[in-house]
Amino acid sequence: MLAGKHILLIIGGGIAAYKALELIRRLQDQGASVAPVLTRAGEEFVTPLSVSALAGAPVHRDLFDLTSEAEMGHIQLSRSADLVVVAPATADLMAKMAQGLANDLASTLLLATDTPVLLAPAMNVRMWEHPATQRNIQVLKGDGIRFAGPNEGGMACGEFGPGRMAEPDEIVAAIAAQFRSGPLIGKRIVVTSGPTHEPIDPVRYIANRSSGAQGTAVARALSALGAEVVFITGPATVWPPDGVEVVPVESARDMQAAVEAALPADAAVFAAAVADWRVASASDRKLKKSKDGLPTLEFAENPDILKTVSHMESGRPGLVVGFAAETNDVLENATAKRLRKGCDWIVANDVSPATGIMGGSENAVTLISEDGAEDWPRMGKDEVARRLAERIATALAD
Ligand code: CTP
């Protein structure tokens, strides 16, 4: 995802600096190389040795370091990267940037650089909410500086609120977004995927055979065309794609809440195999064997997420795509399903066991829209996803 990209990583002085070590690893996993810069305050939290050992490169620390200046001057260092990332970006560093101060190596690099800069702020909630910090953020945004996070949550200081540094994976996704290109750039697309698990009791659940392979491939293909993808996945057996925002869920109701939270979006693709029913009153204790006979499970209907979103009066995504898993009369059932659900397109597939599609690597689909039905030949799920992503890009461009 970040093959060949060169990141200048400035590690500021905050307790979240330890996450910068993990960030270095994640960036390298994606094929990026990292040139680390450690501020004086950063050195109080992580050692230069661990930073340079992980980065596999010398760590830059001083503005007036003759050896570093002889090897690579700070101006050259500031221009050598494809992206400058500051993680953690402290309130102090952000204030310096907003003022254009350059009194140490990090602030000088940030003033001298001509490459894009991404900040991952981390600070106490009061510091984050202080008008001075908020003013600096507006100035920095106006200067074209991008942000990843901060998140809301518990802090090392014991307080709760916004100010926690984004997780390394989220920062990597934000970095990847800087390098995106393609026809779906600037488009936000929600994708559901995988099965749902409907609890019977704390240890048992009802599920289905979906692996999540098709939804994962769709998310990857959309992201490859430049889309910002929110990937809402039940407990799948395949790994989620890189470079997308992953929202893990368990049940249909969790999935619905996650979809609602992810909207608005330009398009939504519902590839999840959502359980139609849940156990009406799941037990909060493990069901035990009893002399009184076998347990009886009563079912309740789950929300139909696709139908709900398709019928939204305001905020409906411009393009809503459903999947139809059928075992018989595929075309007839899927055509009726498109109308019943109110979505724009249905990708219909035959999931009868003989096809080997459910849980397999191939798919044979029919794309149904108001213009009619179009049979696609049997092909890999990745290829189905690529074609579908291209069709979505064309539809959103119209
Ligand atoms: N879907 C959904 N929420 C549900 C059930 C299904 O969002 N509670 C979505 C699926 O993600 C898929 C489409 O609706 O995009 C069709 O799913 P499918 O399982 O084929 O259809 P059902 O609605 O379950 O209808 P039936 O069981 O009658 O085939």
PDB file of N, CA, C and O in Angstrom, residues 170-228:
ATOM      1  N   GLU A 170      -5.011   3.510  12.458  1.00  0.00           N
ATOM      2  CA  GLU A 170      -5.785   4.647  11.949  1.00  0.00           C
ATOM      3  C   GLU A 170      -4.856   5.681  11.309  1.00  0.00           C
ATOM      4  O   GLU A 170      -5.195   6.286  10.289  1.00  0.00           O
ATOM      5  N   ILE A 171      -3.677   5.846  11.911  1.00  0.00           N
ATOM      6  CA  ILE A 171      -2.726   6.812  11.329  1.00  0.00           C
ATOM      7  C   ILE A 171      -2.231   6.284   9.986  1.00  0.00           C
ATOM      8  O   ILE A 171      -2.133   7.031   9.008  1.00  0.00           O
ATOM      9  N   VAL A 172      -1.965   4.962   9.926  1.00  0.00           N
ATOM     10  CA  VAL A 172      -1.534   4.379   8.645  1.00  0.00           C
ATOM     11  C   VAL A 172      -2.629   4.575   7.587  1.00  0.00           C
ATOM     12  O   VAL A 172      -2.329   4.942   6.440  1.00  0.00           O
ATOM     13  N   ALA A 173      -3.895   4.381   7.974  1.00  0.00           N
ATOM     14  CA  ALA A 173      -4.997   4.570   7.008  1.00  0.00           C
ATOM     15  C   ALA A 173      -5.038   6.028   6.547  1.00  0.00           C
ATOM     16  O   ALA A 173      -5.242   6.308   5.357  1.00  0.00           O
ATOM     17  N   ALA A 174      -4.823   6.963   7.476  1.00  0.00           N
ATOM     18  CA  ALA A 174      -4.831   8.391   7.100  1.00  0.00           C
ATOM     19  C   ALA A 174      -3.647   8.704   6.188  1.00  0.00           C
ATOM     20  O   ALA A 174      -3.768   9.508   5.259  1.00  0.00           O
ATOM     21  N   ILE A 175      -2.512   8.063   6.453  1.00  0.00           N
ATOM     22  CA  ILE A 175      -1.333   8.276   5.594  1.00  0.00           C
ATOM     23  C   ILE A 175      -1.623   7.730   4.194  1.00  0.00           C
ATOM     24  O   ILE A 175      -1.362   8.388   3.181  1.00  0.00           O
ATOM     25  N   ALA A 176      -2.213   6.515   4.158  1.00  0.00           N
ATOM     26  CA  ALA A 176      -2.530   5.903   2.855  1.00  0.00           C
ATOM     27  C   ALA A 176      -3.472   6.804   2.063  1.00  0.00           C
ATOM     28  O   ALA A 176      -3.352   6.930   0.844  1.00  0.00           O
ATOM     29  N   ALA A 177      -4.393   7.436   2.790  1.00  0.00           N
ATOM     30  CA  ALA A 177      -5.370   8.306   2.111  1.00  0.00           C
ATOM     31  C   ALA A 177      -4.673   9.475   1.413  1.00  0.00           C
ATOM     32  O   ALA A 177      -5.153   9.962   0.387  1.00  0.00           O
ATOM     33  N   GLN A 178      -3.523   9.912   1.946  1.00  0.00           N
ATOM     34  CA  GLN A 178      -2.799  11.032   1.318  1.00  0.00           C
ATOM     35  C   GLN A 178      -2.255  10.654  -0.050  1.00  0.00           C
ATOM     36  O   GLN A 178      -2.013  11.508  -0.885  1.00  0.00           O
ATOM     37  N   PHE A 179      -2.025   9.342  -0.235  1.00  0.00           N
ATOM     38  CA  PHE A 179      -1.411   8.902  -1.484  1.00  0.00           C
ATOM     39  C   PHE A 179      -2.428   8.315  -2.460  1.00  0.00           C
ATOM     40  O   PHE A 179      -2.069   7.763  -3.477  1.00  0.00           O
ATOM     41  N   ARG A 180      -3.710   8.380  -2.076  1.00  0.00           N
ATOM     42  CA  ARG A 180      -4.738   7.785  -2.940  1.00  0.00           C
ATOM     43  C   ARG A 180      -4.902   8.555  -4.231  1.00  0.00           C
ATOM     44  O   ARG A 180      -4.783   9.767  -4.276  1.00  0.00           O
ATOM     45  N   SER A 181      -5.272   7.792  -5.259  1.00  0.00           N
ATOM     46  CA  SER A 181      -5.643   8.464  -6.507  1.00  0.00           C
ATOM     47  C   SER A 181      -6.648   7.559  -7.197  1.00  0.00           C
ATOM     48  O   SER A 181      -6.777   6.391  -6.851  1.00  0.00           O
ATOM     49  N   GLY A 182      -7.367   8.087  -8.126  1.00  0.00           N
ATOM     50  CA  GLY A 182      -8.325   7.268  -8.869  1.00  0.00           C
ATOM     51  C   GLY A 182      -9.655   7.969  -8.989  1.00  0.00           C
ATOM     52  O   GLY A 182      -9.870   9.040  -8.400  1.00  0.00           O
ATOM     53  N   PRO A 183     -10.575   7.365  -9.721  1.00  0.00           N
ATOM     54  CA  PRO A 183     -11.845   8.034 -10.014  1.00  0.00           C
ATOM     55  C   PRO A 183     -12.746   8.204  -8.787  1.00  0.00           C
ATOM     56  O   PRO A 183     -13.687   8.983  -8.839  1.00  0.00           O
ATOM     57  N   LEU A 184     -12.459   7.460  -7.689  1.00  0.00           N
ATOM     58  CA  LEU A 184     -13.334   7.573  -6.513  1.00  0.00           C
ATOM     59  C   LEU A 184     -12.735   8.468  -5.430  1.00  0.00           C
ATOM     60  O   LEU A 184     -13.205   8.471  -4.294  1.00  0.00           O
ATOM     61  N   ILE A 185     -11.720   9.211  -5.793  1.00  0.00           N
ATOM     62  CA  ILE A 185     -11.112  10.113  -4.813  1.00  0.00           C
ATOM     63  C   ILE A 185     -12.177  11.116  -4.335  1.00  0.00           C
ATOM     64  O   ILE A 185     -12.972  11.614  -5.128  1.00  0.00           O
ATOM     65  N   GLY A 186     -12.227  11.315  -3.029  1.00  0.00           N
ATOM     66  CA  GLY A 186     -13.212  12.249  -2.465  1.00  0.00           C
ATOM     67  C   GLY A 186     -14.573  11.607  -2.224  1.00  0.00           C
ATOM     68  O   GLY A 186     -15.483  12.268  -1.730  1.00  0.00           O
ATOM     69  N   LYS A 187     -14.732  10.330  -2.566  1.00  0.00           N
ATOM     70  CA  LYS A 187     -16.020   9.661  -2.344  1.00  0.00           C
ATOM     71  C   LYS A 187     -15.921   8.778  -1.102  1.00  0.00           C
ATOM     72  O   LYS A 187     -14.943   8.034  -0.928  1.00  0.00           O
ATOM     73  N   ARG A 188     -16.961   8.845  -0.299  1.00  0.00           N
ATOM     74  CA  ARG A 188     -17.006   8.029   0.923  1.00  0.00           C
ATOM     75  C   ARG A 188     -17.996   6.889   0.677  1.00  0.00           C
ATOM     76  O   ARG A 188     -19.144   7.142   0.276  1.00  0.00           O
ATOM     77  N   ILE A 189     -17.556   5.676   0.890  1.00  0.00           N
ATOM     78  CA  ILE A 189     -18.415   4.518   0.599  1.00  0.00           C
ATOM     79  C   ILE A 189     -18.428   3.569   1.807  1.00  0.00           C
ATOM     80  O   ILE A 189     -17.383   3.199   2.336  1.00  0.00           O
ATOM     81  N   VAL A 190     -19.643   3.205   2.220  1.00  0.00           N
ATOM     82  CA  VAL A 190     -19.808   2.265   3.332  1.00  0.00           C
ATOM     83  C   VAL A 190     -19.976   0.868   2.746  1.00  0.00           C
ATOM     84  O   VAL A 190     -20.749   0.675   1.805  1.00  0.00           O
ATOM     85  N   VAL A 191     -19.250  -0.104   3.285  1.00  0.00           N
ATOM     86  CA  VAL A 191     -19.376  -1.494   2.818  1.00  0.00           C
ATOM     87  C   VAL A 191     -19.658  -2.378   4.025  1.00  0.00           C
ATOM     88  O   VAL A 191     -18.937  -2.303   5.025  1.00  0.00           O
ATOM     89  N   THR A 192     -20.722  -3.188   3.963  1.00  0.00           N
ATOM     90  CA  THR A 192     -20.916  -4.201   5.016  1.00  0.00           C
ATOM     91  C   THR A 192     -20.442  -5.547   4.482  1.00  0.00           C
ATOM     92  O   THR A 192     -20.484  -5.788   3.275  1.00  0.00           O
ATOM     93  N   SER A 193     -19.996  -6.403   5.379  1.00  0.00           N
ATOM     94  CA  SER A 193     -19.380  -7.658   4.926  1.00  0.00           C
ATOM     95  C   SER A 193     -19.452  -8.712   6.026  1.00  0.00           C
ATOM     96  O   SER A 193     -19.622  -8.377   7.204  1.00  0.00           O
ATOM     97  N   GLY A 194     -19.288  -9.966   5.613  1.00  0.00           N
ATOM     98  CA  GLY A 194     -19.175 -11.058   6.580  1.00  0.00           C
ATOM     99  C   GLY A 194     -20.516 -11.523   7.117  1.00  0.00           C
ATOM    100  O   GLY A 194     -21.570 -10.988   6.756  1.00  0.00           O
ATOM    101  N   PRO A 195     -20.472 -12.500   7.998  1.00  0.00           N
ATOM    102  CA  PRO A 195     -21.707 -12.979   8.623  1.00  0.00           C
ATOM    103  C   PRO A 195     -22.041 -12.115   9.825  1.00  0.00           C
ATOM    104  O   PRO A 195     -21.265 -11.227  10.193  1.00  0.00           O
ATOM    105  N   THR A 196     -23.187 -12.328  10.428  1.00  0.00           N
ATOM    106  CA  THR A 196     -23.400 -11.771  11.766  1.00  0.00           C
ATOM    107  C   THR A 196     -23.518 -12.949  12.725  1.00  0.00           C
ATOM    108  O   THR A 196     -23.845 -14.070  12.311  1.00  0.00           O
ATOM    109  N   HIS A 197     -23.216 -12.700  13.966  1.00  0.00           N
ATOM    110  CA  HIS A 197     -23.386 -13.705  15.025  1.00  0.00           C
ATOM    111  C   HIS A 197     -24.519 -13.236  15.925  1.00  0.00           C
ATOM    112  O   HIS A 197     -24.471 -12.126  16.452  1.00  0.00           O
ATOM    113  N   GLU A 198     -25.503 -14.090  16.088  1.00  0.00           N
ATOM    114  CA  GLU A 198     -26.648 -13.733  16.923  1.00  0.00           C
ATOM    115  C   GLU A 198     -26.578 -14.595  18.186  1.00  0.00           C
ATOM    116  O   GLU A 198     -26.669 -15.822  18.120  1.00  0.00           O
ATOM    117  N   PRO A 199     -26.379 -13.958  19.343  1.00  0.00           N
ATOM    118  CA  PRO A 199     -26.133 -14.741  20.554  1.00  0.00           C
ATOM    119  C   PRO A 199     -27.353 -15.554  21.024  1.00  0.00           C
ATOM    120  O   PRO A 199     -28.493 -15.088  20.911  1.00  0.00           O
ATOM    121  N   ILE A 200     -27.057 -16.757  21.513  1.00  0.00           N
ATOM    122  CA  ILE A 200     -28.073 -17.577  22.190  1.00  0.00           C
ATOM    123  C   ILE A 200     -27.882 -17.385  23.702  1.00  0.00           C
ATOM    124  O   ILE A 200     -28.821 -17.154  24.444  1.00  0.00           O
ATOM    125  N   ASP A 201     -26.626 -17.462  24.095  1.00  0.00           N
ATOM    126  CA  ASP A 201     -26.218 -17.185  25.473  1.00  0.00           C
ATOM    127  C   ASP A 201     -24.777 -16.688  25.390  1.00  0.00           C
ATOM    128  O   ASP A 201     -24.270 -16.511  24.275  1.00  0.00           O
ATOM    129  N   PRO A 202     -24.099 -16.452  26.491  1.00  0.00           N
ATOM    130  CA  PRO A 202     -22.758 -15.843  26.368  1.00  0.00           C
ATOM    131  C   PRO A 202     -21.752 -16.698  25.590  1.00  0.00           C
ATOM    132  O   PRO A 202     -20.734 -16.169  25.136  1.00  0.00           O
ATOM    133  N   VAL A 203     -21.998 -17.992  25.433  1.00  0.00           N
ATOM    134  CA  VAL A 203     -20.990 -18.815  24.748  1.00  0.00           C
ATOM    135  C   VAL A 203     -21.474 -19.378  23.409  1.00  0.00           C
ATOM    136  O   VAL A 203     -20.688 -19.946  22.659  1.00  0.00           O
ATOM    137  N   ARG A 204     -22.750 -19.261  23.103  1.00  0.00           N
ATOM    138  CA  ARG A 204     -23.262 -19.858  21.860  1.00  0.00           C
ATOM    139  C   ARG A 204     -23.888 -18.785  20.991  1.00  0.00           C
ATOM    140  O   ARG A 204     -24.409 -17.782  21.491  1.00  0.00           O
ATOM    141  N   TYR A 205     -23.829 -19.045  19.692  1.00  0.00           N
ATOM    142  CA  TYR A 205     -24.459 -18.087  18.788  1.00  0.00           C
ATOM    143  C   TYR A 205     -24.961 -18.786  17.538  1.00  0.00           C
ATOM    144  O   TYR A 205     -24.568 -19.912  17.240  1.00  0.00           O
ATOM    145  N   ILE A 206     -25.800 -18.092  16.778  1.00  0.00           N
ATOM    146  CA  ILE A 206     -26.253 -18.573  15.478  1.00  0.00           C
ATOM    147  C   ILE A 206     -25.504 -17.769  14.427  1.00  0.00           C
ATOM    148  O   ILE A 206     -25.377 -16.548  14.548  1.00  0.00           O
ATOM    149  N   ALA A 207     -24.973 -18.446  13.411  1.00  0.00           N
ATOM    150  CA  ALA A 207     -24.181 -17.755  12.389  1.00  0.00           C
ATOM    151  C   ALA A 207     -24.514 -18.320  11.015  1.00  0.00           C
ATOM    152  O   ALA A 207     -25.473 -19.080  10.873  1.00  0.00           O
ATOM    153  N   ASN A 208     -23.775 -17.933  10.005  1.00  0.00           N
ATOM    154  CA  ASN A 208     -23.937 -18.529   8.669  1.00  0.00           C
ATOM    155  C   ASN A 208     -22.559 -18.736   8.046  1.00  0.00           C
ATOM    156  O   ASN A 208     -21.546 -18.386   8.641  1.00  0.00           O
ATOM    157  N   ARG A 209     -22.525 -19.288   6.852  1.00  0.00           N
ATOM    158  CA  ARG A 209     -21.246 -19.722   6.277  1.00  0.00           C
ATOM    159  C   ARG A 209     -20.467 -18.629   5.549  1.00  0.00           C
ATOM    160  O   ARG A 209     -19.455 -18.908   4.930  1.00  0.00           O
ATOM    161  N   SER A 210     -20.934 -17.398   5.580  1.00  0.00           N
ATOM    162  CA  SER A 210     -20.217 -16.341   4.860  1.00  0.00           C
ATOM    163  C   SER A 210     -18.792 -16.187   5.397  1.00  0.00           C
ATOM    164  O   SER A 210     -18.577 -16.133   6.609  1.00  0.00           O
ATOM    165  N   SER A 211     -17.818 -16.085   4.473  1.00  0.00           N
ATOM    166  CA  SER A 211     -16.420 -15.887   4.884  1.00  0.00           C
ATOM    167  C   SER A 211     -16.068 -14.410   4.933  1.00  0.00           C
ATOM    168  O   SER A 211     -15.056 -14.015   5.509  1.00  0.00           O
ATOM    169  N   GLY A 212     -16.891 -13.597   4.262  1.00  0.00           N
ATOM    170  CA  GLY A 212     -16.569 -12.167   4.145  1.00  0.00           C
ATOM    171  C   GLY A 212     -15.677 -11.878   2.943  1.00  0.00           C
ATOM    172  O   GLY A 212     -15.281 -10.732   2.719  1.00  0.00           O
ATOM    173  N   ALA A 213     -15.364 -12.913   2.143  1.00  0.00           N
ATOM    174  CA  ALA A 213     -14.404 -12.723   1.035  1.00  0.00           C
ATOM    175  C   ALA A 213     -14.906 -11.719   0.005  1.00  0.00           C
ATOM    176  O   ALA A 213     -14.150 -10.840  -0.436  1.00  0.00           O
ATOM    177  N   GLN A 214     -16.183 -11.815  -0.373  1.00  0.00           N
ATOM    178  CA  GLN A 214     -16.676 -10.919  -1.424  1.00  0.00           C
ATOM    179  C   GLN A 214     -16.735  -9.456  -0.942  1.00  0.00           C
ATOM    180  O   GLN A 214     -16.296  -8.558  -1.651  1.00  0.00           O
ATOM    181  N   GLY A 215     -17.229  -9.259   0.256  1.00  0.00           N
ATOM    182  CA  GLY A 215     -17.309  -7.889   0.786  1.00  0.00           C
ATOM    183  C   GLY A 215     -15.928  -7.281   0.964  1.00  0.00           C
ATOM    184  O   GLY A 215     -15.704  -6.097   0.681  1.00  0.00           O
ATOM    185  N   THR A 216     -14.980  -8.104   1.438  1.00  0.00           N
ATOM    186  CA  THR A 216     -13.606  -7.632   1.629  1.00  0.00           C
ATOM    187  C   THR A 216     -13.005  -7.218   0.292  1.00  0.00           C
ATOM    188  O   THR A 216     -12.354  -6.173   0.168  1.00  0.00           O
ATOM    189  N   ALA A 217     -13.250  -8.046  -0.727  1.00  0.00           N
ATOM    190  CA  ALA A 217     -12.721  -7.731  -2.060  1.00  0.00           C
ATOM    191  C   ALA A 217     -13.340  -6.441  -2.598  1.00  0.00           C
ATOM    192  O   ALA A 217     -12.656  -5.626  -3.220  1.00  0.00           O
ATOM    193  N   VAL A 218     -14.631  -6.241  -2.333  1.00  0.00           N
ATOM    194  CA  VAL A 218     -15.292  -5.011  -2.798  1.00  0.00           C
ATOM    195  C   VAL A 218     -14.662  -3.794  -2.105  1.00  0.00           C
ATOM    196  O   VAL A 218     -14.340  -2.792  -2.756  1.00  0.00           O
ATOM    197  N   ALA A 219     -14.465  -3.893  -0.794  1.00  0.00           N
ATOM    198  CA  ALA A 219     -13.870  -2.770  -0.050  1.00  0.00           C
ATOM    199  C   ALA A 219     -12.474  -2.464  -0.586  1.00  0.00           C
ATOM    200  O   ALA A 219     -12.102  -1.297  -0.784  1.00  0.00           O
ATOM    201  N   ARG A 220     -11.681  -3.507  -0.829  1.00  0.00           N
ATOM    202  CA  ARG A 220     -10.316  -3.317  -1.331  1.00  0.00           C
ATOM    203  C   ARG A 220     -10.340  -2.648  -2.711  1.00  0.00           C
ATOM    204  O   ARG A 220      -9.585  -1.718  -2.987  1.00  0.00           O
ATOM    205  N   ALA A 221     -11.252  -3.122  -3.564  1.00  0.00           N
ATOM    206  CA  ALA A 221     -11.320  -2.595  -4.935  1.00  0.00           C
ATOM    207  C   ALA A 221     -11.769  -1.125  -4.928  1.00  0.00           C
ATOM    208  O   ALA A 221     -11.246  -0.307  -5.688  1.00  0.00           O
ATOM    209  N   LEU A 222     -12.705  -0.786  -4.053  1.00  0.00           N
ATOM    210  CA  LEU A 222     -13.166   0.605  -3.977  1.00  0.00           C
ATOM    211  C   LEU A 222     -12.043   1.508  -3.465  1.00  0.00           C
ATOM    212  O   LEU A 222     -11.824   2.603  -3.982  1.00  0.00           O
ATOM    213  N   SER A 223     -11.323   1.012  -2.468  1.00  0.00           N
ATOM    214  CA  SER A 223     -10.218   1.779  -1.914  1.00  0.00           C
ATOM    215  C   SER A 223      -9.119   1.964  -2.968  1.00  0.00           C
ATOM    216  O   SER A 223      -8.530   3.046  -3.085  1.00  0.00           O
ATOM    217  N   ALA A 224      -8.888   0.922  -3.770  1.00  0.00           N
ATOM    218  CA  ALA A 224      -7.852   1.015  -4.818  1.00  0.00           C
ATOM    219  C   ALA A 224      -8.210   2.066  -5.863  1.00  0.00           C
ATOM    220  O   ALA A 224      -7.324   2.613  -6.517  1.00  0.00           O
ATOM    221  N   LEU A 225      -9.502   2.348  -6.012  1.00  0.00           N
ATOM    222  CA  LEU A 225      -9.903   3.400  -6.956  1.00  0.00           C
ATOM    223  C   LEU A 225      -9.975   4.767  -6.279  1.00  0.00           C
ATOM    224  O   LEU A 225     -10.468   5.722  -6.851  1.00  0.00           O
ATOM    225  N   GLY A 226      -9.522   4.829  -5.029  1.00  0.00           N
ATOM    226  CA  GLY A 226      -9.401   6.128  -4.377  1.00  0.00           C
ATOM    227  C   GLY A 226     -10.475   6.441  -3.348  1.00  0.00           C
ATOM    228  O   GLY A 226     -10.415   7.494  -2.709  1.00  0.00           O
ATOM    229  N   ALA A 227     -11.464   5.554  -3.181  1.00  0.00           N
ATOM    230  CA  ALA A 227     -12.558   5.857  -2.250  1.00  0.00           C
ATOM    231  C   ALA A 227     -12.091   5.792  -0.795  1.00  0.00           C
ATOM    232  O   ALA A 227     -11.186   5.030  -0.455  1.00  0.00           O
ATOM    233  N   GLU A 228     -12.758   6.591   0.035  1.00  0.00           N
ATOM    234  CA  GLU A 228     -12.585   6.485   1.489  1.00  0.00           C
ATOM    235  C   GLU A 228     -13.621   5.449   1.924  1.00  0.00           C
ATOM    236  O   GLU A 228     -14.826   5.705   1.813  1.00  0.00           O
TER     237      GLU A 228
END
